[in-house]
Coordinates of C-alpha atoms and ligand atoms in Angstrom, one line a residue:
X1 CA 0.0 0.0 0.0
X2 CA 1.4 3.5 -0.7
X3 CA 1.4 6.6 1.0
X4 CA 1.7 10.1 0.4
X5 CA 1.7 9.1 -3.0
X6 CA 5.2 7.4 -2.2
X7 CA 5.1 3.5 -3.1
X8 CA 8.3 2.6 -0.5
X9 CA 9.2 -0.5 0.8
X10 CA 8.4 -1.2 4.3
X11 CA 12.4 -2.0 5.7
X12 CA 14.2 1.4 5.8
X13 CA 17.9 1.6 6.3
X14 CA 18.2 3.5 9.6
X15 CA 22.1 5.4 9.3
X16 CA 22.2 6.3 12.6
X17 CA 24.6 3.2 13.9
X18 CA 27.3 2.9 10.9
X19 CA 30.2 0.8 10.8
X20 CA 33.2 2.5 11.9
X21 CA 37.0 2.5 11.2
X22 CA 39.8 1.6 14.1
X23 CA 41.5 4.8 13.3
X24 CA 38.0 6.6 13.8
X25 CA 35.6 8.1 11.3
X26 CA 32.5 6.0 9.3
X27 CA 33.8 2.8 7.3
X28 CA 32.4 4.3 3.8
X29 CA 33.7 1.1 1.9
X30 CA 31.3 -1.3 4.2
X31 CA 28.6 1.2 4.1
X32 CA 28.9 0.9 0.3
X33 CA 28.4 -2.5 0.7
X34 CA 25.6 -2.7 2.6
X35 CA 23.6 -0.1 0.7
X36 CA 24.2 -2.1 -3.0
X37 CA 22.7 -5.4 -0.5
X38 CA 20.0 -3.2 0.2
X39 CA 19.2 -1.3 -2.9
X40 CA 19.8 -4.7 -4.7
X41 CA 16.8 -6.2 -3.0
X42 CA 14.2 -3.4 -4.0
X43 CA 14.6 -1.1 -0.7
X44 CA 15.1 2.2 -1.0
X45 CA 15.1 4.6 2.4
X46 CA 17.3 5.7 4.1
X47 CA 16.9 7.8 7.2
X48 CA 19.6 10.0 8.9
X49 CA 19.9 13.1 11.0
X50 CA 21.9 16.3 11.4
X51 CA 22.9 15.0 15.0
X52 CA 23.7 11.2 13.8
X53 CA 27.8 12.0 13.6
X54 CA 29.0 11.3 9.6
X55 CA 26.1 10.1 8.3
X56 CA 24.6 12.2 6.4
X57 CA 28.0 12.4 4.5
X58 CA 28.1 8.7 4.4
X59 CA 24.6 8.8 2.6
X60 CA 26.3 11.0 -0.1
X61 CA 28.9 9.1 -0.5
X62 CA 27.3 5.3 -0.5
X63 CA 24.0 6.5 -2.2
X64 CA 23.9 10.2 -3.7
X65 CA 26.9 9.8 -5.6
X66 CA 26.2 6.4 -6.7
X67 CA 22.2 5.6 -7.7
X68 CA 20.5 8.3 -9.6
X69 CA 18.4 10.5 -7.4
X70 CA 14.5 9.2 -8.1
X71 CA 16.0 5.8 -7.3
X72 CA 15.8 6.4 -3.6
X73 CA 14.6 8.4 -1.0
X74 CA 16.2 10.7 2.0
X75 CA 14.7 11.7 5.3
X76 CA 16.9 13.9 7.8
X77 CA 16.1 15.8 10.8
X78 CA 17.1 18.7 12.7
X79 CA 16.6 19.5 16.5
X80 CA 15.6 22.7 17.4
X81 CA 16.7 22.5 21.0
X82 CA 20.0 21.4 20.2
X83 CA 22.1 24.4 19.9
X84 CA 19.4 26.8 17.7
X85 CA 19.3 30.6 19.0
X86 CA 17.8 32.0 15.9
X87 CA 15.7 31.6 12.9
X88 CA 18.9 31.4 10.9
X89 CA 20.2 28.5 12.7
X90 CA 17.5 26.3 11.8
X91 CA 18.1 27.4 7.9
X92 CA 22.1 26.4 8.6
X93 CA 20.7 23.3 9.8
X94 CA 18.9 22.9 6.3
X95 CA 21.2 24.2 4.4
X96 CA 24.3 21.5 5.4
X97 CA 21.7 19.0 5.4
X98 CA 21.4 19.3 1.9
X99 CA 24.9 20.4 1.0
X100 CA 26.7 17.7 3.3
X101 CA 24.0 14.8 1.2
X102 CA 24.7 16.2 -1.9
X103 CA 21.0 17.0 -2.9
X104 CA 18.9 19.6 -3.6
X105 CA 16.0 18.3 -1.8
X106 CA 15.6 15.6 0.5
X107 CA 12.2 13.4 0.5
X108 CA 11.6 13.8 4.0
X109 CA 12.4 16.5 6.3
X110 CA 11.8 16.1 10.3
X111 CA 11.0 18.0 13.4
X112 CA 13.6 15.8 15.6
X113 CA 12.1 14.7 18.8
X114 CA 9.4 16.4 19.9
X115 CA 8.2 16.5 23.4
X116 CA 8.6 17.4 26.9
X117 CA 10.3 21.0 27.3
X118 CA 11.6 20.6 23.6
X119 CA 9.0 21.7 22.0
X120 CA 9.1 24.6 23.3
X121 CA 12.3 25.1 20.6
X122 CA 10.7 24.1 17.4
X123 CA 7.6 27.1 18.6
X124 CA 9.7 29.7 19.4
X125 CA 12.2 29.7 15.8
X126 CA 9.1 28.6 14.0
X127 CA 10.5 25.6 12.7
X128 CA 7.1 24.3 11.8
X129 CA 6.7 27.2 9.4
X130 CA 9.9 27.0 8.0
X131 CA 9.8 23.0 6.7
X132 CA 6.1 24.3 5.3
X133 CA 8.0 26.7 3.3
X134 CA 10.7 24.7 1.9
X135 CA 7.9 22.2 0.9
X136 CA 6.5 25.1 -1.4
X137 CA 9.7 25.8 -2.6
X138 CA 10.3 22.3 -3.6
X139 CA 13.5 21.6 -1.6
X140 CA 11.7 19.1 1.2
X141 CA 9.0 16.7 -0.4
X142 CA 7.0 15.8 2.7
X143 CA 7.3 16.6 6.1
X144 CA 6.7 15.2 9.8
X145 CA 8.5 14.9 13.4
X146 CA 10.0 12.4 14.9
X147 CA 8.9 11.9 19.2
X148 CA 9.3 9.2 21.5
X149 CA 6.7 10.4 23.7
X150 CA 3.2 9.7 24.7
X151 CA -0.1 10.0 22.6
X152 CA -1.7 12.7 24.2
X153 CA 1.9 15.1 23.1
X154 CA 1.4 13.4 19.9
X155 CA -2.2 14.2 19.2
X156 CA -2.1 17.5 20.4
X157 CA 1.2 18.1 17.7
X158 CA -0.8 17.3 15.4
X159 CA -3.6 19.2 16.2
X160 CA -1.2 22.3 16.4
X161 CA 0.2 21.6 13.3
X162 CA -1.7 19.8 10.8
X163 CA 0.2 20.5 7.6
X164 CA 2.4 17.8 9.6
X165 CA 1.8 14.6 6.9
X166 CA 3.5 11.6 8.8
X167 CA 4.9 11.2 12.0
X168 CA 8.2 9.1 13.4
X169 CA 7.3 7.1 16.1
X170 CA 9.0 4.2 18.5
X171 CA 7.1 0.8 17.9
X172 CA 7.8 -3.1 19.0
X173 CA 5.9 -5.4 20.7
X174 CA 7.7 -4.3 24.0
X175 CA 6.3 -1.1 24.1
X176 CA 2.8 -1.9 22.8
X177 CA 1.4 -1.4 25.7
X178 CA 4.2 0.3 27.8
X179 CA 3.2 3.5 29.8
X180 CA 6.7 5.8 28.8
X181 CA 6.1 5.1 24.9
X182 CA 2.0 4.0 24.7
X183 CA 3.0 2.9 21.3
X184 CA -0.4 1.4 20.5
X185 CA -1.9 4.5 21.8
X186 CA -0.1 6.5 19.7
X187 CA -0.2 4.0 16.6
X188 CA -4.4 4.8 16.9
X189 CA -3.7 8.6 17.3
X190 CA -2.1 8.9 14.0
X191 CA -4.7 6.8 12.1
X192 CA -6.8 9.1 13.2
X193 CA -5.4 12.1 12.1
X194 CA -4.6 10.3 9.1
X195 CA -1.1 10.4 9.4
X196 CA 0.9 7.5 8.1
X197 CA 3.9 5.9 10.6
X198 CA 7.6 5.8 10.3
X199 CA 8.4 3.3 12.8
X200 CA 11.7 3.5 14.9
X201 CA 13.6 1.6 17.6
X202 CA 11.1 -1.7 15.9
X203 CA 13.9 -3.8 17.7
X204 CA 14.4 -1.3 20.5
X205 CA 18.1 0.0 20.0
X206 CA 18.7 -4.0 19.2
X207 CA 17.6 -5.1 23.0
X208 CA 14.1 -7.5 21.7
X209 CA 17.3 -9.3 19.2
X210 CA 18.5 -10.4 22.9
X211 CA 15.6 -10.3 25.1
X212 CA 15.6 -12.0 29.1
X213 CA 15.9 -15.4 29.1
X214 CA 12.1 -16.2 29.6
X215 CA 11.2 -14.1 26.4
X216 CA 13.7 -15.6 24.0
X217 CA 12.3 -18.8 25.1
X218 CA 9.1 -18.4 24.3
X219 CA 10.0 -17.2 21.0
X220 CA 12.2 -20.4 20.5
X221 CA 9.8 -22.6 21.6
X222 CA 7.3 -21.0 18.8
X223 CA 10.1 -21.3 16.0
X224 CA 13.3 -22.5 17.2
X225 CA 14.8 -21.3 13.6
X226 CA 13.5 -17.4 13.6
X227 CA 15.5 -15.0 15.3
X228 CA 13.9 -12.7 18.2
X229 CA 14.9 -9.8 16.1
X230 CA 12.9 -11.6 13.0
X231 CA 10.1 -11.5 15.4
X232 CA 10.4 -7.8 16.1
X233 CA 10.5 -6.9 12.5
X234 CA 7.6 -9.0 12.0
X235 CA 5.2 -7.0 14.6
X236 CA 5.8 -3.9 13.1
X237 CA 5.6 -4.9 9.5
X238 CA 1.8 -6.4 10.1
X239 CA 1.1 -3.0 11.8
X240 CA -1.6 -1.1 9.1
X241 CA -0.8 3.2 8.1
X242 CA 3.0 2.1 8.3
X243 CA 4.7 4.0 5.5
X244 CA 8.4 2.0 6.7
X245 CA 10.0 0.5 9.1
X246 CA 13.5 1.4 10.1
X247 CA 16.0 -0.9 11.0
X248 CA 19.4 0.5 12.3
X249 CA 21.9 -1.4 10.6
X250 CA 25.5 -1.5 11.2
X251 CA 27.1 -4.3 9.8
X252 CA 27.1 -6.2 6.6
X253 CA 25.1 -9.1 8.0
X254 CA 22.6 -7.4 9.5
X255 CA 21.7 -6.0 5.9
X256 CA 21.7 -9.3 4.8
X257 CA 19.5 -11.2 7.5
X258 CA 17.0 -8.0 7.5
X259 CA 16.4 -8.2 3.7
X260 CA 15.8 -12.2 4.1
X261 CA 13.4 -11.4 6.9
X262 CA 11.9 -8.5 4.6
X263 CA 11.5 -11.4 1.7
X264 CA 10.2 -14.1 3.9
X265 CA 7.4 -12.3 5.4
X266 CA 3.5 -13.3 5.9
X267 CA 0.9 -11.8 7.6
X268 CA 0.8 -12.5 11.5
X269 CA -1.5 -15.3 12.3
X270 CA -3.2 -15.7 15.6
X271 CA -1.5 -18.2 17.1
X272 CA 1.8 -15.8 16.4
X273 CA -0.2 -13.3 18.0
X274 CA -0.6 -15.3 21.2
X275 CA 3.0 -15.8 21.2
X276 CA 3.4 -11.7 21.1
X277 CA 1.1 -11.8 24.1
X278 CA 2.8 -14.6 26.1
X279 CA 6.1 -12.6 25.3
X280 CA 4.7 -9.4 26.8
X281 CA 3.3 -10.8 29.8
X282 CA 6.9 -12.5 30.4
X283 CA 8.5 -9.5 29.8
X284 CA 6.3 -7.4 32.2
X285 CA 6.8 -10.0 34.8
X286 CA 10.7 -9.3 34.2
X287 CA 10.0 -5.9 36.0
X288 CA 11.4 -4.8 39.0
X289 CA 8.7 -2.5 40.2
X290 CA 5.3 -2.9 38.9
X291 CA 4.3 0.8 38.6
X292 CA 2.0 1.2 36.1
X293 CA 3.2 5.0 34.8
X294 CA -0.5 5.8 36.5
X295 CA 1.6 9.5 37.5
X296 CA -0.9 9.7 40.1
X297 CA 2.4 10.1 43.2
X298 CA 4.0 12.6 40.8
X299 CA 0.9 15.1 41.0
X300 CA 1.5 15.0 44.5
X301 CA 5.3 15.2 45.2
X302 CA 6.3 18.7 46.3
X303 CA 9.6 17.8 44.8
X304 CA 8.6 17.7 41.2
X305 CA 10.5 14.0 41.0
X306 CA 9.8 12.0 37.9
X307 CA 8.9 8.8 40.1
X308 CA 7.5 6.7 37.0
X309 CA 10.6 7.5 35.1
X310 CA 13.0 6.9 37.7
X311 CA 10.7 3.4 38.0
X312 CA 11.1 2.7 34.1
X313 CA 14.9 3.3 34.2
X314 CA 15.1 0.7 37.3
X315 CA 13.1 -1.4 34.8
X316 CA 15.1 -0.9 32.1
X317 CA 17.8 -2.1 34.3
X318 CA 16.1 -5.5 35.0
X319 CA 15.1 -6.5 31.6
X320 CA 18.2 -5.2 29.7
X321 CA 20.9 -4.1 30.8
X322 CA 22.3 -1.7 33.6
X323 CA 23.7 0.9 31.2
X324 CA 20.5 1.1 29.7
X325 CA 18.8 2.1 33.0
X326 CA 21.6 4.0 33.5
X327 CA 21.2 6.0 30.5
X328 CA 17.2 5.9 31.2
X329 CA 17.8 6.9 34.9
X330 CA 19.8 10.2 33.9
X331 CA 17.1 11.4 30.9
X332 CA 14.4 11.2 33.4
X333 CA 16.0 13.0 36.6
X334 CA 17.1 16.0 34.1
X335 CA 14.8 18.6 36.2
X336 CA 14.7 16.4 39.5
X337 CA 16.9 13.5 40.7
X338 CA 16.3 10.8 43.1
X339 CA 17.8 12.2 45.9
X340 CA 16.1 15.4 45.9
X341 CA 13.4 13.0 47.9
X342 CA 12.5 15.3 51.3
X343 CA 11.5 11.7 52.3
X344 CA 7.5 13.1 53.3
X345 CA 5.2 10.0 52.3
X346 CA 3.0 11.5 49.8
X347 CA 3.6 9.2 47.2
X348 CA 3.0 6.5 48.7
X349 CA 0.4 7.7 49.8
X350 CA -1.1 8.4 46.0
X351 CA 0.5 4.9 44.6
X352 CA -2.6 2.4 43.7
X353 CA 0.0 -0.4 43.5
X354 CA 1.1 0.1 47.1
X355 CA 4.4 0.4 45.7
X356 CA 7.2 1.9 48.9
X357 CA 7.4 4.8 46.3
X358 CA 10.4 6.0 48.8
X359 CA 12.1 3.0 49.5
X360 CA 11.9 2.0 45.6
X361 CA 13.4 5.6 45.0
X362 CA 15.8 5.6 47.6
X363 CA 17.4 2.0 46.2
X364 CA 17.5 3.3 42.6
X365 CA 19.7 6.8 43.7
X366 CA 21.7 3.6 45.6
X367 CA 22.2 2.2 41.8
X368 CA 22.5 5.0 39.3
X369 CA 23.5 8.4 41.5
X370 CA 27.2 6.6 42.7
X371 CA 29.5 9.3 41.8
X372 CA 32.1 6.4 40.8
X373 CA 30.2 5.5 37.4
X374 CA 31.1 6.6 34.3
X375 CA 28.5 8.2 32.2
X376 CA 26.6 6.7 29.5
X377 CA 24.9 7.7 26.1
X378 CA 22.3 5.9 24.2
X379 CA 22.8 2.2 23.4
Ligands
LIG401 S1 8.5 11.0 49.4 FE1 9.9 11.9 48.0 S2 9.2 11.1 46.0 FE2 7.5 10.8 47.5 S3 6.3 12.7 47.3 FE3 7.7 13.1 48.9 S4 9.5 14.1 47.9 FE4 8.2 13.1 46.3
LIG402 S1 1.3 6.1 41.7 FE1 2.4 4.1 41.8 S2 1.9 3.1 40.0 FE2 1.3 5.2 39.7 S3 3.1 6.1 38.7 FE3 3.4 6.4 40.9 S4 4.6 4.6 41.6 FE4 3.8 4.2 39.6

């Protein structure tokens, strides 16, 4: 099915994880490779951003200068709160876009994670009205945002801005029904609107290709040959009003097992379903702390604490890995840590889950506030 009049393939190449050299920089000649593995089989998208470090110029170099231009099909992004103090910074932003891809107009042009207080950013230089004008002047083809956050911010973006024609949004079966990301919530918001989905993070950063022990099993046990990742792919390729689905690739292989999983695939059947469903529960019960994300605590602490995020990063912790609630911990304490806690009850007071709101906050400052750990980035 196409849309916006686009008839793309539904595996994207995500660029934002590239191969890179020993002596430092992006391995063009293996990023040359995987894009002819790619473009060979049909596929033809590849997404990138200003802030994913040498991949934009990678894209010029592995794709621009070698495939004619209507052969494939760009999208990048620019984040108004990172670094923009003027109108003119968001048109520098543009402007290496296209000079650093070699193009004078890319297929796709993003907002780059909306949400929270960074909204705020894209209002205030008007970035909304600036991708509306390069779109008449011919030098974006469609445009959208990219947001990892929950449907209400989502629908009332699009309500704001409704010259907005598709939306970026983190999808897998893990965060179907997961209170940070609501991505099923947010899945029905932009059918509504009528909005077709670019779906990110469909393998969640590469975590559901090596889930907890107890998920991958019940993935084996359904077909011992298909990969978990296979299975990630899958969920979000059955998902109707997808326009792609990207896959951040980084190695040869990958390309090559992605494309095979791209070839091979059917419709879901039920019974697959109920395997989705088993894996969920399973992966729920991996949880630490079974806050639901009901927020009901945080509209009473006097200390403005993100308890539910803190609670998601401890979770996080469980069922990944600890640099992941590492990472997860520090994004959600930006405007209040853990140990801000004045330690006065309310919370648990609010909690329907009878969760120890203090003494649950009070053991994750224990883990991810010790001054001796290094700090983390996204993994
Ligand atoms: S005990 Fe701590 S976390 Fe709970 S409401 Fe009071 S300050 Fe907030
Ligand atoms: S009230 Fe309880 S369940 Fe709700 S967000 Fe707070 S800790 Fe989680």
């Amino acid at each position: 099915m196409s849309y916006l009049g686009e008839d793309i393939p539904k595996l994207g190449f995500g660029m934002m994880r590239l191969p890179q050299l020993e002596e430092g920089g992006t391995d063009i000649e293996q990023v040359k490779e995987m894009v002819d593995v790619f473009m060979a089989a049909g596929l033809t998208y590849f997404d990138t951003a200003r802030a994913y470090e040498g991949s934009e110029d990678a894209i010029r170099q592995a794709v621009v200068e070698r495939y004619p231009r209507d052969s494939f099909q760009i999208a990048t992004k620019a984040a108004a709160w990172a670094g923009a103090k003027s109108i003119e910074d968001i048109e520098e932003m543009f402007e290496t876009s296209l000079k650093t891809l070699g193009v004078d107009y890319v297929d796709f042009y993003l907002l780059h994670n909306i949400g929270n207080d960074r909204t705020q950013f894209f209002d205030k230089y008007d970035m909304w009205g600036f991708v509306e004008k390069q779109k008449e002047l011919g030098r974006v083809k469609h445009i959208g945002f990219s947001m990892h956050d929950v449907s209400d911010v989502l629908e009332k973006a699009l309500q704001d801005h409704p010259s907005m024609e598709f939306v970026q949004l983190q999808v897998n079966w893990s965060d179907w029904n997961a209170g940070g990301v609501q991505a099923r919530e947010c899945m029905e918001v932009a059918q509504k609107y009528g909005v077709p989905v670019v779906i990110m993070e469909p393998v969640r950063g590469g975590t559901l290709a090596d889930p907890p022990h107890g998920v991958a099993e019940i993935f084996a046990n359904a077909t011992p040959k298909m990969p978990p990742a296979e299975w990630a792919l899958r969920f979000c390729w059955n998902l109707p009003n997808v326009l792609t689905v990207l896959s951040g690739m980084s190695t040869l292989e990958q390309v090559q097992q992605n494309v095979e999983s791209y070839k091979r695939f059917q419709p879901l059947t039920d019974a697959e379903m109920e395997v989705y469903a088993a894996a969920q529960e399973a992966m729920a019960t991996a949880v630490a702390v079974p806050c639901t994300s009901c927020k009901y605590c945080m509209k009473v602490c006097p200390m403005g604490i993100n308890i539910a995020g803190i609670f998601a990063a401890v979770n996080r912790k469980s069922q990944f890995s600890f640099r992941q609630g590492q990472f997860w911990y520090g994004f959600m304490t930006r405007e209040a840590k853990g140990s801000d806690c004045i330690k006065c009850g309310q919370c648990v007071m609010a909690c329907p889950q009878h969760i120890n709101v203090v003494e649950e906050v009070a053991k994750a400052v224990e883990l991810f506030e010790d001054p001796s750990l290094e700090p983390v980035g996204p993994s």
